Coordinates of C-alpha atoms and ligand atoms in Angstrom, one line a residue:
X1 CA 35.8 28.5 -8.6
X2 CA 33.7 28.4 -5.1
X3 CA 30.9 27.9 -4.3
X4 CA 28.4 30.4 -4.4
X5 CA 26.3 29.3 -1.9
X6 CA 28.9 29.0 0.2
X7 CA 32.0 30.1 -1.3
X8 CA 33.1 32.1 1.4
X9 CA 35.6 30.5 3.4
X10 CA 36.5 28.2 0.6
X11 CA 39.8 28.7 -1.9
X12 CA 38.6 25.9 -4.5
X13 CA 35.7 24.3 -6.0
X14 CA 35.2 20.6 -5.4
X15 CA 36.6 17.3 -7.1
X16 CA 34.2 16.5 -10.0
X17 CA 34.0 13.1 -7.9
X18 CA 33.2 14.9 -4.6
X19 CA 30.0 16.8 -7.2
X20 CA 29.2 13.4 -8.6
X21 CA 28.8 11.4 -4.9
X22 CA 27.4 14.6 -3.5
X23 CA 24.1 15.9 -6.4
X24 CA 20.6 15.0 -5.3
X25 CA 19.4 16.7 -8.1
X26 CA 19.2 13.6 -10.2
X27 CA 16.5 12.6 -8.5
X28 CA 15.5 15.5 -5.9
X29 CA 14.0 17.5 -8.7
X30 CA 10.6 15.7 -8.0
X31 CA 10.2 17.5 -5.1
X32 CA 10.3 20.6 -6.7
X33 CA 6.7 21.8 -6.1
X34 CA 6.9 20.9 -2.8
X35 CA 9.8 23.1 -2.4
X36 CA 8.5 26.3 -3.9
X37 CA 5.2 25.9 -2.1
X38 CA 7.4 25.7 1.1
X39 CA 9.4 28.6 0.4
X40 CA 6.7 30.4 -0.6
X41 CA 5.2 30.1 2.5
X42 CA 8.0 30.7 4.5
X43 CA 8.7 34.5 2.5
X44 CA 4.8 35.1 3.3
X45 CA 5.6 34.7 6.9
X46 CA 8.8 36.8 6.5
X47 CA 6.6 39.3 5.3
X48 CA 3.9 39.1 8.1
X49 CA 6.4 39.2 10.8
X50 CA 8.1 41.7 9.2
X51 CA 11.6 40.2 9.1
X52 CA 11.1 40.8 5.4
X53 CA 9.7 43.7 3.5
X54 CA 7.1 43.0 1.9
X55 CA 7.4 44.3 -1.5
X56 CA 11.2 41.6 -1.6
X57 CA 8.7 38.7 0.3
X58 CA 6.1 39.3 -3.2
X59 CA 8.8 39.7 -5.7
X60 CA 10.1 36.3 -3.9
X61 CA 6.5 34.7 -4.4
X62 CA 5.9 35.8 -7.6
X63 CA 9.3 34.6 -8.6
X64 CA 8.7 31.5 -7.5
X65 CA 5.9 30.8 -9.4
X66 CA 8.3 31.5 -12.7
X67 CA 10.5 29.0 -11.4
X68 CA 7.9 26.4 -10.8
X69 CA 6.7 27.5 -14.5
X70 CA 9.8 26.7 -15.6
X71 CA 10.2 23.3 -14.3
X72 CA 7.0 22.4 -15.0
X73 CA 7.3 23.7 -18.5
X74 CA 10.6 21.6 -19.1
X75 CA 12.7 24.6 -20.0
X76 CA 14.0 24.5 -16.2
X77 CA 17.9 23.7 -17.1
X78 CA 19.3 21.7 -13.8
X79 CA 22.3 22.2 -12.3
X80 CA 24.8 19.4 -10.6
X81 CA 26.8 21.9 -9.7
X82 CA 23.8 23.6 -7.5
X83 CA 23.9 20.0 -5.8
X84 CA 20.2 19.9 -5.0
X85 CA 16.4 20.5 -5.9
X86 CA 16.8 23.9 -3.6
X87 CA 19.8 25.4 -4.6
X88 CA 18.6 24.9 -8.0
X89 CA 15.5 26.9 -7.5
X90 CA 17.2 29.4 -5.3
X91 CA 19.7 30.5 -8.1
X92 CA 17.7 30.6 -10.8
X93 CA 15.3 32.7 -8.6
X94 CA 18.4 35.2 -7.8
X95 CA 18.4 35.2 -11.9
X96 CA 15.1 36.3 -12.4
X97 CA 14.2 38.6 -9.6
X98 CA 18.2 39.9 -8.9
X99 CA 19.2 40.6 -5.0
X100 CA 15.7 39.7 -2.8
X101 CA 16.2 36.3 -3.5
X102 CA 19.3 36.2 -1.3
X103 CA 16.8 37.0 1.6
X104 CA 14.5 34.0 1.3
X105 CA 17.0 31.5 3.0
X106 CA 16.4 33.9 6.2
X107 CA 16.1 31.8 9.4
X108 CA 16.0 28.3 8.0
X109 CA 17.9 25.7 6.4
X110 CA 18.1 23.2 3.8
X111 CA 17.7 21.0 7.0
X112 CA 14.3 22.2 8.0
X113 CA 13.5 22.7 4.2
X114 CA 14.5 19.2 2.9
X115 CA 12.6 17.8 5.8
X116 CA 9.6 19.8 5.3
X117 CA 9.5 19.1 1.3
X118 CA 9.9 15.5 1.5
X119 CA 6.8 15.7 4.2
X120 CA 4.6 17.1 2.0
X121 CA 5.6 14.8 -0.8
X122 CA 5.2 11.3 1.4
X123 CA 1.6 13.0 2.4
X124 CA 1.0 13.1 -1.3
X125 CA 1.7 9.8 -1.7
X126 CA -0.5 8.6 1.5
X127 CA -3.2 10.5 0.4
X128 CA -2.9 8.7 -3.6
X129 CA -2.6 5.5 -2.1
X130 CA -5.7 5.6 0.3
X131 CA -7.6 6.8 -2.8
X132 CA -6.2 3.4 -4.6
X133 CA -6.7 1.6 -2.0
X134 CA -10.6 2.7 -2.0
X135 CA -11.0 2.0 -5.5
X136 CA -9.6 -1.5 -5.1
X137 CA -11.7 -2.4 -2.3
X138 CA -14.8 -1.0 -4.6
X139 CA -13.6 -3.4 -7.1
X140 CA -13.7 -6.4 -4.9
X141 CA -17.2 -5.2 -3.3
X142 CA -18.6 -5.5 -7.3
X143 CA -17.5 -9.3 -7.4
X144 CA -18.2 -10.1 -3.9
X145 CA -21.8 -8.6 -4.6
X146 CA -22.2 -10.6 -7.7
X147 CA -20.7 -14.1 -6.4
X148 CA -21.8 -14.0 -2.5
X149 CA -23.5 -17.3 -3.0
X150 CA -21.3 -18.8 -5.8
X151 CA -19.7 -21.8 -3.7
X152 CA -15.6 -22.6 -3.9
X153 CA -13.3 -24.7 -1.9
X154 CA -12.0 -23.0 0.8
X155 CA -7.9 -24.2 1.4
X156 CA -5.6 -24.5 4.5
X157 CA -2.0 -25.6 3.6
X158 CA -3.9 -25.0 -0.4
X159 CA -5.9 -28.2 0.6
X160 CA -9.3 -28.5 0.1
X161 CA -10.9 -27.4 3.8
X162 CA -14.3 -26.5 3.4
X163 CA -16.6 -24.7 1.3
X164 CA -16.6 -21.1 1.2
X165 CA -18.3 -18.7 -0.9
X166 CA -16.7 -16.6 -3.5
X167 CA -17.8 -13.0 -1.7
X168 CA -16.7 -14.4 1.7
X169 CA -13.4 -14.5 -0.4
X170 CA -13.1 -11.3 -2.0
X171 CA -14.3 -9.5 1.3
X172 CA -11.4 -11.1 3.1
X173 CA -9.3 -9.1 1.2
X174 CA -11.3 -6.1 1.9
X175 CA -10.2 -6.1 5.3
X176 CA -6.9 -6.7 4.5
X177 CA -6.8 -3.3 2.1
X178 CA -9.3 -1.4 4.8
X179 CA -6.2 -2.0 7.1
X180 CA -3.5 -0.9 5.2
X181 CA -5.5 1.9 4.5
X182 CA -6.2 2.7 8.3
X183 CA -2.5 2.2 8.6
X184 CA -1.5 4.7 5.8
X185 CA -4.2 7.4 7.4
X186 CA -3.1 6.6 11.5
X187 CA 0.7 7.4 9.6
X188 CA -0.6 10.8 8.6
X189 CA -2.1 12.1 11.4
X190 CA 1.2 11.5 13.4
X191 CA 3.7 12.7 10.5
X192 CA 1.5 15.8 10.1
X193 CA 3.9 18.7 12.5
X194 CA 6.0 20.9 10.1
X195 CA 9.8 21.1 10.7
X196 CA 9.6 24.4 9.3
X197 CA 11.8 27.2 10.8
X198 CA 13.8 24.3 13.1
X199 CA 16.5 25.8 10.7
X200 CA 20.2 24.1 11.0
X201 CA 19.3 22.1 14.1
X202 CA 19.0 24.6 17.1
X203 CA 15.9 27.3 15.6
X204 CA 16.6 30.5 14.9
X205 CA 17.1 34.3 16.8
X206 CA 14.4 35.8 14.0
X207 CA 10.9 36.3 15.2
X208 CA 9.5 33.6 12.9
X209 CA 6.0 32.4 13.0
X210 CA 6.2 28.7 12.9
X211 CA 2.6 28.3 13.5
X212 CA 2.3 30.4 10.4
X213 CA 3.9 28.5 8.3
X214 CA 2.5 25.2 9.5
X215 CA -0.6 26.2 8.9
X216 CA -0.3 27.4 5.6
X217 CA 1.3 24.3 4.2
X218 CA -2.0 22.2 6.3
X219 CA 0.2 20.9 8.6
X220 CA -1.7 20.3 12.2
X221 CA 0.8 22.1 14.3
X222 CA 5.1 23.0 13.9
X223 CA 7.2 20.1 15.2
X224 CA 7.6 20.4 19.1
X225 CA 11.5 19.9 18.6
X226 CA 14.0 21.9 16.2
X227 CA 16.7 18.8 16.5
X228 CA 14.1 16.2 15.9
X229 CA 12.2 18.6 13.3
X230 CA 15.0 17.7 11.1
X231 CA 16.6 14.5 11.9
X232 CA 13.5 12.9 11.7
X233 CA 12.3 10.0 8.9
X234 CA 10.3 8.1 11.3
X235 CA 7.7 9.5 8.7
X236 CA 9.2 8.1 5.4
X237 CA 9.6 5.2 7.5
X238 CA 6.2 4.7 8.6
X239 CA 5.2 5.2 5.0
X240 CA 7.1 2.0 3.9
X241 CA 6.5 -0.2 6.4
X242 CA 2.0 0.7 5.8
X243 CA 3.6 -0.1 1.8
X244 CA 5.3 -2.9 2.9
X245 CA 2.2 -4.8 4.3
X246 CA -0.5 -3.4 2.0
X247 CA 2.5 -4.8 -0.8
X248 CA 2.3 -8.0 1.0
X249 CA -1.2 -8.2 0.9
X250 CA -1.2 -7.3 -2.9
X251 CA 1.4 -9.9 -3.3
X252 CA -0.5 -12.6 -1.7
X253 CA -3.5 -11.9 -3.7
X254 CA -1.5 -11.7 -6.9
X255 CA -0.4 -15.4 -6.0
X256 CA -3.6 -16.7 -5.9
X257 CA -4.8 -14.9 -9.0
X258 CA -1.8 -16.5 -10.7
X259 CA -2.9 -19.9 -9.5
X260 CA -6.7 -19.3 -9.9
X261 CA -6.0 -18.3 -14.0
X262 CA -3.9 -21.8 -14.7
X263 CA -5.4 -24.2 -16.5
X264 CA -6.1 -26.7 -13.3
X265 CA -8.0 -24.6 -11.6
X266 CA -9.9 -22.2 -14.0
X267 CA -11.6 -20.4 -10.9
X268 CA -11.0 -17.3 -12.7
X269 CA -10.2 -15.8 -16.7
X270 CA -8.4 -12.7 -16.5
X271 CA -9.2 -10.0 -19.6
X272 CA -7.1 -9.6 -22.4
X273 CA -6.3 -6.3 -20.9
X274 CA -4.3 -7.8 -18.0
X275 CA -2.6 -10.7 -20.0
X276 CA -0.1 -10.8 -21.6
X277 CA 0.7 -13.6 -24.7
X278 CA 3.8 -15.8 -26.1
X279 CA 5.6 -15.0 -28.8
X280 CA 6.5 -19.0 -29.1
X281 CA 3.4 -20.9 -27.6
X282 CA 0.1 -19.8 -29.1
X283 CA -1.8 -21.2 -27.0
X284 CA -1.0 -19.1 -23.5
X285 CA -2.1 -16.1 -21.5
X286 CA -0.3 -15.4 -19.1
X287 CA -1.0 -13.3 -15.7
X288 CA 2.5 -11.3 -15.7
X289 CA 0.6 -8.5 -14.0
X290 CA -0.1 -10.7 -11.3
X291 CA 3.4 -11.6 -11.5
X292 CA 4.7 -8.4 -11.0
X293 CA 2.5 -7.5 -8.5
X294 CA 3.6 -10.4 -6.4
X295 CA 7.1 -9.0 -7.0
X296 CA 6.8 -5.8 -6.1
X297 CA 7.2 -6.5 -2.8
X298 CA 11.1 -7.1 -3.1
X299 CA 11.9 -3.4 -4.1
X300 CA 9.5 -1.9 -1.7
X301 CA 10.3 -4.2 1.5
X302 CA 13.9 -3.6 0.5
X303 CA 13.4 0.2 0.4
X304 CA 12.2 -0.2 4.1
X305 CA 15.5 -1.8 4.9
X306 CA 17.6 0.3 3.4
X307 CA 16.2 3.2 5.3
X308 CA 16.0 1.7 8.2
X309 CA 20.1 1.4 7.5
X310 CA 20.7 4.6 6.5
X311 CA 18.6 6.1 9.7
X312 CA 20.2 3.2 12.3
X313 CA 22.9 4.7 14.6
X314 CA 22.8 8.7 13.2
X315 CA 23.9 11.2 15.5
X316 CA 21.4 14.0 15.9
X317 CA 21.0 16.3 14.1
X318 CA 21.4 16.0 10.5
X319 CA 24.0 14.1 8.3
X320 CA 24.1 13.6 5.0
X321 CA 23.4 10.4 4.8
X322 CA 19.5 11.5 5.3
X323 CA 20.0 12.6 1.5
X324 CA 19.9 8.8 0.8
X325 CA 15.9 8.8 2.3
X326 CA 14.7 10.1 -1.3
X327 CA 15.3 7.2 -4.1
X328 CA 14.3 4.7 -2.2
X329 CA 11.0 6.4 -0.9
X330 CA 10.4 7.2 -4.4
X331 CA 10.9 3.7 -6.1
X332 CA 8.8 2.3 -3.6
X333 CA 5.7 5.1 -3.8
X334 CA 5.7 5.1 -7.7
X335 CA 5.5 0.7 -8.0
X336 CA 2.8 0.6 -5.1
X337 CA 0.2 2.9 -7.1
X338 CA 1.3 1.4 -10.2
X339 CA 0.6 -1.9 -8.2
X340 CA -2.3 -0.6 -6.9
X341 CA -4.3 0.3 -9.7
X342 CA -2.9 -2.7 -11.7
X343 CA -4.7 -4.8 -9.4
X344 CA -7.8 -2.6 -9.4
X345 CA -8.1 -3.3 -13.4
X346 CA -7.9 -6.8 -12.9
X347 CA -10.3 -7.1 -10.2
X348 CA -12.6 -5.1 -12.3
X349 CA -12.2 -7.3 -15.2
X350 CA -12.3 -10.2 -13.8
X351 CA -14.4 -13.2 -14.6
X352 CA -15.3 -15.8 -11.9
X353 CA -16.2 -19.3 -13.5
X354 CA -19.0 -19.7 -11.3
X355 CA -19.2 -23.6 -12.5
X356 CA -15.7 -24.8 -11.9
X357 CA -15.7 -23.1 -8.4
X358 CA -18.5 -25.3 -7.9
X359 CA -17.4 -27.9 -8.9
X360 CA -13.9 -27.6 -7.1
X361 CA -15.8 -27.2 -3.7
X362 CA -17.8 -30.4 -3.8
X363 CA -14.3 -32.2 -4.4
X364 CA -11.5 -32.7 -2.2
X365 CA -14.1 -34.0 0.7
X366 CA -14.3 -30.5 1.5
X367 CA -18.1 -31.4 4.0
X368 CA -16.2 -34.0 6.2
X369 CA -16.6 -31.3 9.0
X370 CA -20.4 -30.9 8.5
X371 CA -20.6 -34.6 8.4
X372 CA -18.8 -34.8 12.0
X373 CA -20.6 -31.9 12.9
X374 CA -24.1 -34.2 11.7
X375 CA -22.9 -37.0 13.9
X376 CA -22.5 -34.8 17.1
X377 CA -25.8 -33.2 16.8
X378 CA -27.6 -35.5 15.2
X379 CA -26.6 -39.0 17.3
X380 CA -25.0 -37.3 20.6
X381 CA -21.6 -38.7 19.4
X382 CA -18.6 -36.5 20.9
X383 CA -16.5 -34.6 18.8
X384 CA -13.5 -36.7 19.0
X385 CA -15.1 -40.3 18.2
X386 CA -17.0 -38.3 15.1
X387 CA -14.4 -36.9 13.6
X388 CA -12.7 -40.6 13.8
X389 CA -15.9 -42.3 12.1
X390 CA -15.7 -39.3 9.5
X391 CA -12.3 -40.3 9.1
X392 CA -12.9 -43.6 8.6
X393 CA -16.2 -42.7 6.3
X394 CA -13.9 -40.8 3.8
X395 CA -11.1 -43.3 3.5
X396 CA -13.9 -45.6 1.8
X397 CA -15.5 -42.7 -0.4
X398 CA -12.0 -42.7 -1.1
X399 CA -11.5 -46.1 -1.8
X400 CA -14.7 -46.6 -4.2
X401 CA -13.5 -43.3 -5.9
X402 CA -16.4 -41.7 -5.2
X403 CA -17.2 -38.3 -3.1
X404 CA -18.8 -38.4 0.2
X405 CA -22.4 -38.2 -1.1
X406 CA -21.4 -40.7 -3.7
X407 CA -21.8 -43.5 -0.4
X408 CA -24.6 -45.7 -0.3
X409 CA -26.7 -45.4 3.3
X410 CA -25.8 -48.7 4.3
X411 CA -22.0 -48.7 3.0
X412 CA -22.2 -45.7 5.5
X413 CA -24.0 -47.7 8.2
X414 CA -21.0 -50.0 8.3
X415 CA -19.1 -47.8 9.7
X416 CA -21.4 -46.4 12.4
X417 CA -25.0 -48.5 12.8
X418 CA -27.2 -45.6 14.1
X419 CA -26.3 -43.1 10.9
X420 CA -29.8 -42.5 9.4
X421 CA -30.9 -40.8 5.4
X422 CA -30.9 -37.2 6.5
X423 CA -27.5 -37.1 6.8
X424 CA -27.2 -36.4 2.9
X425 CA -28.8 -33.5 3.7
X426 CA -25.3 -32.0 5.4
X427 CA -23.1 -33.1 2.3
X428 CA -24.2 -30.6 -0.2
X429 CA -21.6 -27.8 -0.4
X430 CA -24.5 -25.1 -0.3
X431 CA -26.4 -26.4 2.8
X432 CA -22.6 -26.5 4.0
X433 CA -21.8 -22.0 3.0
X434 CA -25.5 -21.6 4.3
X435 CA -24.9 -22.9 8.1
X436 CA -21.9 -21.6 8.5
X437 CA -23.8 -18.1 10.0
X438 CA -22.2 -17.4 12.7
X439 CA -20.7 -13.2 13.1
X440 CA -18.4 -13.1 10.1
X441 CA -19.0 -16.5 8.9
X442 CA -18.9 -17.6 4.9
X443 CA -22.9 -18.0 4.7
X444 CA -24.2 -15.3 2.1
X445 CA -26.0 -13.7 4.8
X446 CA -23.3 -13.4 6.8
X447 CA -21.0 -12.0 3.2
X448 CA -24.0 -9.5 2.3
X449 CA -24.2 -8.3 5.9
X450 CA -20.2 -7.6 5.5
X451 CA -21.0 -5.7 2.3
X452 CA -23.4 -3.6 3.7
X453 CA -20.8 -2.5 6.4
X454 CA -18.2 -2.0 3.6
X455 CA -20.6 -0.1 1.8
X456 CA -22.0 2.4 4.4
X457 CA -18.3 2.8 6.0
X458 CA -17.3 4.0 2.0
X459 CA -20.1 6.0 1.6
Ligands
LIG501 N1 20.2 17.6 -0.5 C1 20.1 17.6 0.9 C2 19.3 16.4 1.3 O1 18.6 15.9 0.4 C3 19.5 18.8 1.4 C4 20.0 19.1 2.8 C5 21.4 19.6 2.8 N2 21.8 20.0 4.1 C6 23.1 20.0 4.5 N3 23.3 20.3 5.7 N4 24.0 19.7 3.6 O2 19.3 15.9 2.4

């Protein structure tokens, strides 16, 4: 039997194999709302124009609603057969409301309709992951409020640099987020034309309303180009690289939550909430959200490839292939919120041990640079020749086992004569955070002036 979509100039159905490699519907069914809501938009414009009458464009709307009722309901019974996610809805709409429904698919495509659908579902998703986004970067305002003067060691190459404070921490992280949300928003405003009425590839003879339709689905404006209307994914595209970084991001943090929450660092105790136990060692809590988190970033990165494959030497205008934008696009949106708002919980609950950050700061030598800094203000020494006497200053702490406030004033006037008592007053890991105040700098001044901006740019 042929098809009836298309059945016309065909003698016999297809293989079951040529069904099985060619159904969307698997996983195309999630886009169902968004295809109603187009269509239904598109028959109100059929109407308006008058291409349609419109007592068929209102039996078609109100159809539709039944249809989305249906699927929504979970009664909806999907068809492999019908291929796809529109087709589906098309020939159960034909069921319920009998011969208008075979008007609907008037000047446009499943090119222009698939494109369009998928649009409004990516916008969705950039609108739900700026709202996560937001309440992450709330999250880390709460504990970079509470902990902008609790002291930790700052790390490059995860050695102890210098001091930093806690909020100076958690607020570099909220410009990493602010970013990816800027990037998320900057994708939408491009991505927001509707394809719309580009129909197959080349528009269409019927006096459609384009602009009609693009504005009632909030679109800014139709697509310029009927050819690039539908061949385009740059849009899915953008959407996975902005999920690619803020996954990054998320990944990086995750690490350091995972390191923070061992037993040799204790910077941090996650809640019960976000741990997970062992059903052998009684003893553990483990940070597998953070884990996963951190892992996340293998399936979406990979999603970013593997559209970037599909989409890499197509011919215009549309090809099937395009049908393989949806999984991936999918998987990817579905573990960033998840990721998302699995951080969010364990930012919230969080708990920063305030006394081991301390205590982790002052170790490691972690105010050698103030001390250099000390000797060139202090005795006129230049840089270069300081930072060798500091050198030379912590190989002894080092030596005696001691920290560099642990030396004696004349064990430190061995190594330079001229070095006089106030120097112990640059050693202390808060005089340290507190003169470090330059624009953006780790002084608590400088973290609560960050806060405010954070704060007032939120709302
Ligand atoms: N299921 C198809 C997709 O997801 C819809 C578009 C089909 N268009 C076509 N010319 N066969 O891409």
């Amino acid at each position: 039997q042929s098809n009836a979509m298309w059945g016309g100039r065909f003698a016999a159905g297809p293989d079951a194999i040529m069904e099985a490699i060619n159904a969307s519907i698997g996983f195309d069914r999630r886009l169902a709302r968004q295809d109603i809501e187009g269509s239904r938009a598109h028959a109100a414009m059929l109407a308006e124009t008058g291409i349609l009458s419109s007592k068929d464009a209102e039996a078609i709307r109100e159809g539709l609603l039944t249809v989305l009722s249906e699927i929504e309901g979970g009664t909806f019974a999907f068809s492999t057969a019908l291929e796809d996610i529109h087709m589906n809805v098309e020939a159960r709409l034909k069921e319920i409301i009998g011969e208008p429904a075979g008007r609907l698919h008037t000047g446009r495509s499943r090119n222009d309709q698939v494109a369009t659908d998928f649009k409004l579902w990516v916008r969705d998703q950039i609108d739900a992951a700026v709202a996560g986004l937001e309440a992450l970067i709330r999250a880390l305002l709460a504990q970079a409020e509470a902990g902008a003067e609790w002291v930790m060691p700052g790390f490059t190459h995860l050695q102890t640099a210098q001091p930093v404070t806690w909020g100076h921490h958690m607020m570099a992280y909220v410009e990493m987020f602010g970013r990816d949300m800027s990037r998320f928003a900057d994708a939408r405003a491009r991505m927001n034309e509707c394809p719309l009425g580009a129909a197959a590839l080349a528009g269409t003879s019927f006096p459609i309303d384009r602009h009609a339709t693009a504005q009632a689905l909030g679109f800014d404006r139709p697509a310029a180009n009927s050819l690039d209307a539908v061949s385009d994914r740059d849009f899915a595209l953008e959407f996975l690289s902005a999920a690619s970084i803020c996954a990054m991001h998320l990944s990086r943090f995750a690490e350091e939550l995972v390191i923070w929450s061992s037993a040799q660092f204790r910077f941090v105790t996650l809640s019960d909430r976000f741990s997970t136990g062992s059903s052998i060692m009684p003893q553990k809590k483990n940070p597998d959200a953070a884990e996963l988190i951190r892992a996340k970033i293998g399936r979406i990165f990979g999603a970013n490839v593997a559209l970037m494959t599909v989409m890499k030497g197509l011919p215009l205008a549309y090809s099937k292939d395009m049908q393989e934008d949806k999984e991936q696009v999918f998987d990817a949106a579905d573990n960033l919120m998840l990721a998302l708002a699995a951080m969010e919980g364990m930012v919230r609950d969080m708990t920063a041990n305030r006394a081991a950050l301390e205590a982790a700061a002052a170790s490691g030598f972690s105010t050698a640079t103030d001390l250099a800094d000390w000797l060139v203000r202090a005795l006129g020494l230049p840089f270069r020749e300081a930072h060798h006497v500091t050198g030379a200053l912590v190989a002894l702490a080092e030596q005696k086992g001691c920290d560099l406030p642990g030396l004696s004033l004349s064990e430190m006037q061995q190594v330079h004569s001229d070095i006089r008592e106030d120097v112990f007053s640059v050693l202390g890991v808060h005089n340290s955070v507190a003169s470090r105040v330059s624009y953006g700098g780790t002084a608590p001044t400088q973290v609560r002036a960050q806060i405010g901006r954070w704060k007032d740019r939120l709302g």
